[in-house]
Short mmCIF file of C-alpha atoms in Angstrom, two decimals:
data_model
loop_
_atom_site.label_atom_id
_atom_site.label_comp_id
_atom_site.label_asym_id
_atom_site.label_seq_id
_atom_site.Cartn_x
_atom_site.Cartn_y
_atom_site.Cartn_z
CA MET A 1 40.35 139.13 11.19
CA ALA A 2 43.75 138.94 9.51
CA PHE A 3 45.33 135.54 9.00
CA PRO A 4 47.93 135.23 11.78
CA ASP A 5 51.63 134.85 11.04
CA LEU A 6 52.55 131.26 11.80
CA PRO A 7 55.89 130.39 13.44
CA TRP A 8 58.82 129.03 11.49
CA LEU A 9 59.19 125.28 12.01
CA GLU A 10 62.82 124.20 11.59
CA PHE A 11 63.81 120.61 10.87
CA GLY A 12 67.36 120.89 9.51
CA ASP A 13 70.08 123.32 8.49
CA ASN A 14 68.40 125.95 6.26
CA LEU A 15 65.24 123.82 6.27
CA ARG A 16 62.12 125.44 7.68
CA VAL A 17 58.45 126.00 6.81
CA ASN A 18 55.77 128.29 8.16
CA LEU A 19 52.78 127.13 6.09
CA PRO A 20 52.43 123.57 7.42
CA THR A 21 49.21 122.65 5.60
CA ARG A 22 47.50 123.35 2.30
CA ALA A 23 44.65 125.02 4.17
CA ASP A 24 47.14 127.37 5.85
CA ALA A 25 48.64 128.31 2.48
CA LEU A 26 45.27 128.99 0.87
CA HIS A 27 44.01 131.00 3.85
CA LEU A 28 47.18 133.09 3.81
CA VAL A 29 46.91 133.84 0.09
CA SER A 30 43.23 134.74 0.22
CA ASP A 31 43.71 136.95 3.27
CA ARG A 32 46.70 138.83 1.85
CA LEU A 33 44.99 139.35 -1.51
CA ALA A 34 41.86 140.67 0.19
CA ARG A 35 43.88 143.13 2.29
CA GLY A 36 46.22 144.20 -0.51
CA GLU A 37 49.35 142.88 1.19
CA GLY A 38 52.23 141.19 -0.59
CA PHE A 39 53.93 137.87 0.15
CA THR A 40 56.41 135.43 -1.39
CA ILE A 41 55.86 131.67 -1.19
CA ALA A 42 58.55 129.09 -1.95
CA THR A 43 57.90 125.35 -1.96
CA LEU A 44 60.80 123.45 -0.42
CA ASN A 45 61.79 120.14 -2.00
CA LEU A 46 64.90 117.93 -1.89
CA ASP A 47 66.47 119.63 -4.90
CA HIS A 48 66.09 122.96 -3.08
CA ALA A 49 67.69 121.41 0.00
CA VAL A 50 70.74 120.50 -2.09
CA GLN A 51 70.95 123.97 -3.60
CA LEU A 52 70.53 125.64 -0.21
CA ARG A 53 73.75 123.92 0.88
CA ASN A 54 75.69 124.85 -2.22
CA SER A 55 74.52 128.33 -3.30
CA ASP A 56 74.79 131.56 -1.32
CA ALA A 57 72.49 133.30 -3.81
CA PHE A 58 69.79 130.66 -3.35
CA ARG A 59 70.08 130.79 0.45
CA ASP A 60 69.79 134.57 0.40
CA ALA A 61 66.75 134.42 -1.87
CA TYR A 62 65.03 131.83 0.34
CA ALA A 63 65.75 133.88 3.45
CA ARG A 64 63.86 136.81 1.93
CA HIS A 65 60.71 134.75 1.29
CA THR A 66 57.88 135.43 3.70
CA HIS A 67 56.46 131.90 3.54
CA VAL A 68 57.64 128.37 2.72
CA THR A 69 55.77 125.08 2.33
CA ALA A 70 57.06 121.48 2.33
CA ASP A 71 56.94 120.28 -1.27
CA GLY A 72 57.81 116.68 -2.01
CA GLU A 73 56.99 113.78 0.26
CA PRO A 74 60.61 113.27 1.44
CA VAL A 75 60.74 116.86 2.73
CA ALA A 76 57.29 116.61 4.30
CA TRP A 77 58.30 113.32 5.94
CA LEU A 78 61.48 114.84 7.33
CA ALA A 79 59.56 117.82 8.66
CA ARG A 80 57.00 115.57 10.38
CA ARG A 81 59.79 113.84 12.33
CA VAL A 82 60.18 117.14 14.18
CA HIS A 83 56.78 118.80 13.73
CA PRO A 84 53.84 116.36 13.37
CA GLY A 85 50.99 117.55 11.17
CA ILE A 86 53.02 119.08 8.35
CA GLU A 87 51.56 118.25 4.94
CA ARG A 88 53.06 118.16 1.49
CA VAL A 89 52.05 121.38 -0.28
CA ALA A 90 53.33 121.50 -3.87
CA GLY A 91 53.45 124.66 -5.93
CA SER A 92 51.45 123.01 -8.70
CA ASP A 93 48.65 122.28 -6.21
CA LEU A 94 48.38 125.97 -5.35
CA VAL A 95 47.86 127.33 -8.86
CA GLU A 96 44.13 126.87 -9.39
CA PRO A 97 42.89 127.61 -5.84
CA CYS A 98 45.08 130.73 -5.58
CA VAL A 99 43.98 131.95 -9.01
CA GLY A 100 40.40 131.32 -7.86
CA ALA A 101 41.03 133.49 -4.81
CA ALA A 102 42.42 136.23 -7.05
CA ALA A 103 39.33 136.09 -9.25
CA GLN A 104 37.07 136.22 -6.19
CA HIS A 105 38.81 139.33 -4.84
CA GLY A 106 39.12 141.05 -8.23
CA VAL A 107 42.92 140.81 -8.15
CA PRO A 108 44.73 140.79 -11.54
CA ILE A 109 47.33 138.08 -12.02
CA ALA A 110 50.57 137.67 -14.00
CA LEU A 111 51.82 134.42 -15.53
CA ILE A 112 55.60 134.30 -15.95
CA GLY A 113 57.63 131.39 -17.26
CA ALA A 114 56.93 128.28 -19.35
CA ALA A 115 58.74 127.30 -22.52
CA ASN A 116 56.95 129.75 -24.80
CA ALA A 117 54.12 132.25 -25.00
CA GLY A 118 51.75 129.63 -26.41
CA VAL A 119 51.91 127.65 -23.17
CA LEU A 120 50.99 130.74 -21.17
CA GLU A 121 48.12 131.54 -23.53
CA ARG A 122 46.69 128.04 -23.14
CA ALA A 123 47.08 128.18 -19.37
CA ARG A 124 45.39 131.60 -19.20
CA ALA A 125 42.52 130.46 -21.44
CA LYS A 126 41.89 127.39 -19.28
CA LEU A 127 42.00 129.44 -16.07
CA GLU A 128 39.64 132.06 -17.53
CA ARG A 129 37.15 129.34 -18.47
CA LYS A 130 37.22 128.02 -14.92
CA PHE A 131 37.19 131.48 -13.28
CA PRO A 132 35.19 133.84 -15.53
CA ASN A 133 35.97 136.89 -13.36
CA LEU A 134 39.72 136.39 -13.69
CA LYS A 135 41.83 139.29 -14.96
CA CYS A 136 45.25 138.50 -16.40
CA ALA A 137 47.36 141.67 -16.49
CA LEU A 138 50.59 140.18 -17.84
CA GLU A 139 51.97 137.09 -19.57
CA HIS A 140 55.69 136.77 -20.16
CA SER A 141 57.84 133.86 -21.30
CA PRO A 142 61.49 134.84 -20.68
CA SER A 143 64.40 133.92 -22.91
CA PHE A 144 66.43 130.81 -22.14
CA PRO A 145 68.61 130.66 -20.20
CA PHE A 146 66.97 133.36 -18.13
CA ASP A 147 69.21 135.34 -15.78
CA PRO A 148 67.18 136.46 -12.72
CA MET A 149 69.87 139.05 -11.96
CA GLY A 150 70.20 140.40 -15.51
CA ALA A 151 68.74 143.21 -17.59
CA GLU A 152 65.79 141.11 -18.77
CA ALA A 153 64.85 140.47 -15.15
CA ASP A 154 65.11 144.21 -14.40
CA ALA A 155 62.71 144.97 -17.26
CA LEU A 156 60.35 142.18 -16.21
CA ILE A 157 60.16 143.47 -12.64
CA ALA A 158 59.29 146.91 -14.01
CA GLN A 159 56.59 145.32 -16.20
CA VAL A 160 55.03 143.62 -13.21
CA ARG A 161 55.12 146.84 -11.19
CA ASP A 162 53.43 148.79 -14.00
CA SER A 163 50.93 146.10 -15.04
CA GLY A 164 48.69 146.27 -11.98
CA ALA A 165 49.10 142.55 -11.32
CA ARG A 166 48.78 141.66 -7.65
CA LEU A 167 49.35 137.92 -7.83
CA VAL A 168 52.34 136.60 -9.80
CA LEU A 169 52.84 132.93 -10.62
CA LEU A 170 56.48 132.19 -11.42
CA ALA A 171 57.09 129.02 -13.45
CA LEU A 172 60.82 129.32 -14.11
CA GLY A 173 62.25 126.46 -12.06
CA ALA A 174 64.74 126.70 -9.21
CA PRO A 175 66.82 128.69 -8.53
CA ARG A 176 65.67 131.25 -11.10
CA GLN A 177 62.12 131.68 -9.83
CA GLU A 178 63.11 132.05 -6.17
CA ILE A 179 65.87 134.54 -6.92
CA LEU A 180 63.56 136.57 -9.15
CA ALA A 181 60.82 136.45 -6.50
CA SER A 182 63.16 137.82 -3.86
CA ARG A 183 64.10 140.72 -6.14
CA MET A 184 60.55 141.36 -7.31
CA THR A 185 59.13 141.63 -3.81
CA GLU A 186 61.56 144.46 -3.03
CA ALA A 187 60.27 146.48 -6.00
CA CYS A 188 56.63 145.38 -5.66
CA PRO A 189 55.97 144.90 -1.92
CA GLU A 190 52.19 144.84 -2.40
CA VAL A 191 52.32 141.90 -4.85
CA GLY A 192 51.87 138.25 -3.90
CA ILE A 193 54.40 135.95 -5.60
CA ILE A 194 54.25 132.15 -5.71
CA SER A 195 56.92 129.94 -7.27
CA VAL A 196 54.97 127.11 -8.92
CA GLY A 197 57.57 125.24 -10.99
CA ALA A 198 55.79 123.14 -13.61
CA GLY A 199 52.35 124.19 -12.34
CA VAL A 200 51.61 126.39 -15.36
CA ASP A 201 52.73 123.66 -17.77
CA PHE A 202 50.33 121.23 -16.07
CA ILE A 203 47.43 123.68 -16.43
CA ALA A 204 48.22 124.25 -20.12
CA GLY A 205 48.54 120.54 -20.83
CA GLU A 206 52.16 121.05 -21.93
CA ALA A 207 53.33 118.55 -19.31
CA ARG A 208 51.57 115.56 -17.79
CA ARG A 209 51.39 115.18 -14.07
CA ALA A 210 51.95 111.71 -12.63
CA PRO A 211 48.91 109.41 -12.72
CA GLU A 212 46.78 109.16 -9.60
CA THR A 213 48.36 105.85 -8.53
CA PHE A 214 51.82 107.44 -8.35
CA ARG A 215 50.45 110.42 -6.43
CA LYS A 216 48.52 108.21 -4.02
CA PHE A 217 51.70 106.42 -2.96
CA ASN A 218 53.83 109.60 -3.02
CA ILE A 219 56.15 108.35 -5.76
CA GLU A 220 55.62 111.05 -8.39
CA TRP A 221 59.39 111.29 -8.64
CA VAL A 222 59.46 107.79 -10.17
CA TRP A 223 57.07 108.91 -12.90
CA ARG A 224 59.13 112.01 -13.65
CA LEU A 225 62.38 110.04 -13.70
CA MET A 226 60.95 107.53 -16.17
CA ARG A 227 59.92 110.35 -18.49
CA GLU A 228 63.11 112.44 -18.24
CA PRO A 229 65.97 110.22 -17.07
CA ARG A 230 68.80 112.26 -18.58
CA ARG A 231 67.66 115.56 -17.10
CA LEU A 232 66.43 114.32 -13.74
CA GLY A 233 68.78 111.40 -13.09
CA PRO A 234 71.75 113.55 -11.94
CA ARG A 235 69.46 115.78 -9.88
CA TYR A 236 67.85 112.86 -8.08
CA TRP A 237 71.27 111.29 -7.45
CA ARG A 238 72.40 114.48 -5.69
CA CYS A 239 69.21 114.43 -3.63
CA LEU A 240 69.67 110.76 -2.73
CA ARG A 241 73.23 111.40 -1.56
CA LEU A 242 72.08 114.20 0.75
CA LEU A 243 69.00 112.45 2.14
CA PRO A 244 70.73 110.33 4.85
CA ARG A 245 72.34 113.45 6.31
CA LEU A 246 68.98 115.22 6.36
CA VAL A 247 67.40 112.25 8.16
CA VAL A 248 70.08 112.37 10.86
CA GLU A 249 69.60 116.12 11.30
CA ALA A 250 65.84 115.75 11.57
CA TYR A 251 66.05 113.02 14.22
CA ARG A 252 68.57 115.03 16.22
CA ARG A 253 66.05 117.87 16.36
CA ALA A 254 63.09 115.63 17.23
#
């Protein structure tokens, strides 16, 4: 039996999910891979919420995704005010189980993103050790800054189409990965695409995920801010400024 399409659950302007739990996301991926059907998964966090208000291109890209999860405890908390039972489902948490599903179904994968080809090679090697049946059809680390609407993106989409990959993990960061995913799915409708952010870097050991204590109390953002204050400080300030408005919207919908 095919995994059923779940309804969109809205909890704010441009804020909605239709994969409320990790189990739902993993069932969807495994089912679509087994049946040879494509999909695009975005993982909604507070930074995305800010960009959805300020960027037409990002809104358009998100609207073309087939599935969205709640990534980041603030977003999951907001969603639960309106729809109890929604879990936090981060892109980095989907990497290994979805790659495992691809290996189980004999589906080749593509790894796209990361700072350099060496990171992708280490990530692939680690995944191949864990999943011996895994087939990696393509690895590509784009130039920086990567333009998801440019000529390099056009060539990359053609590479994916010709490679035979059926599951693509995009580790480019927002909004690049979501915009590229929305374009790629038009050219490769049978391919599953998941935007995983730093998920590939975590697998490769290029970046450290927050210690278990931070994850247990849902304060991974504190860990990241301590490690990269200059890069993340302005982003988190924009998120903090928007958060009260999102809370009001969520409670109005409850």
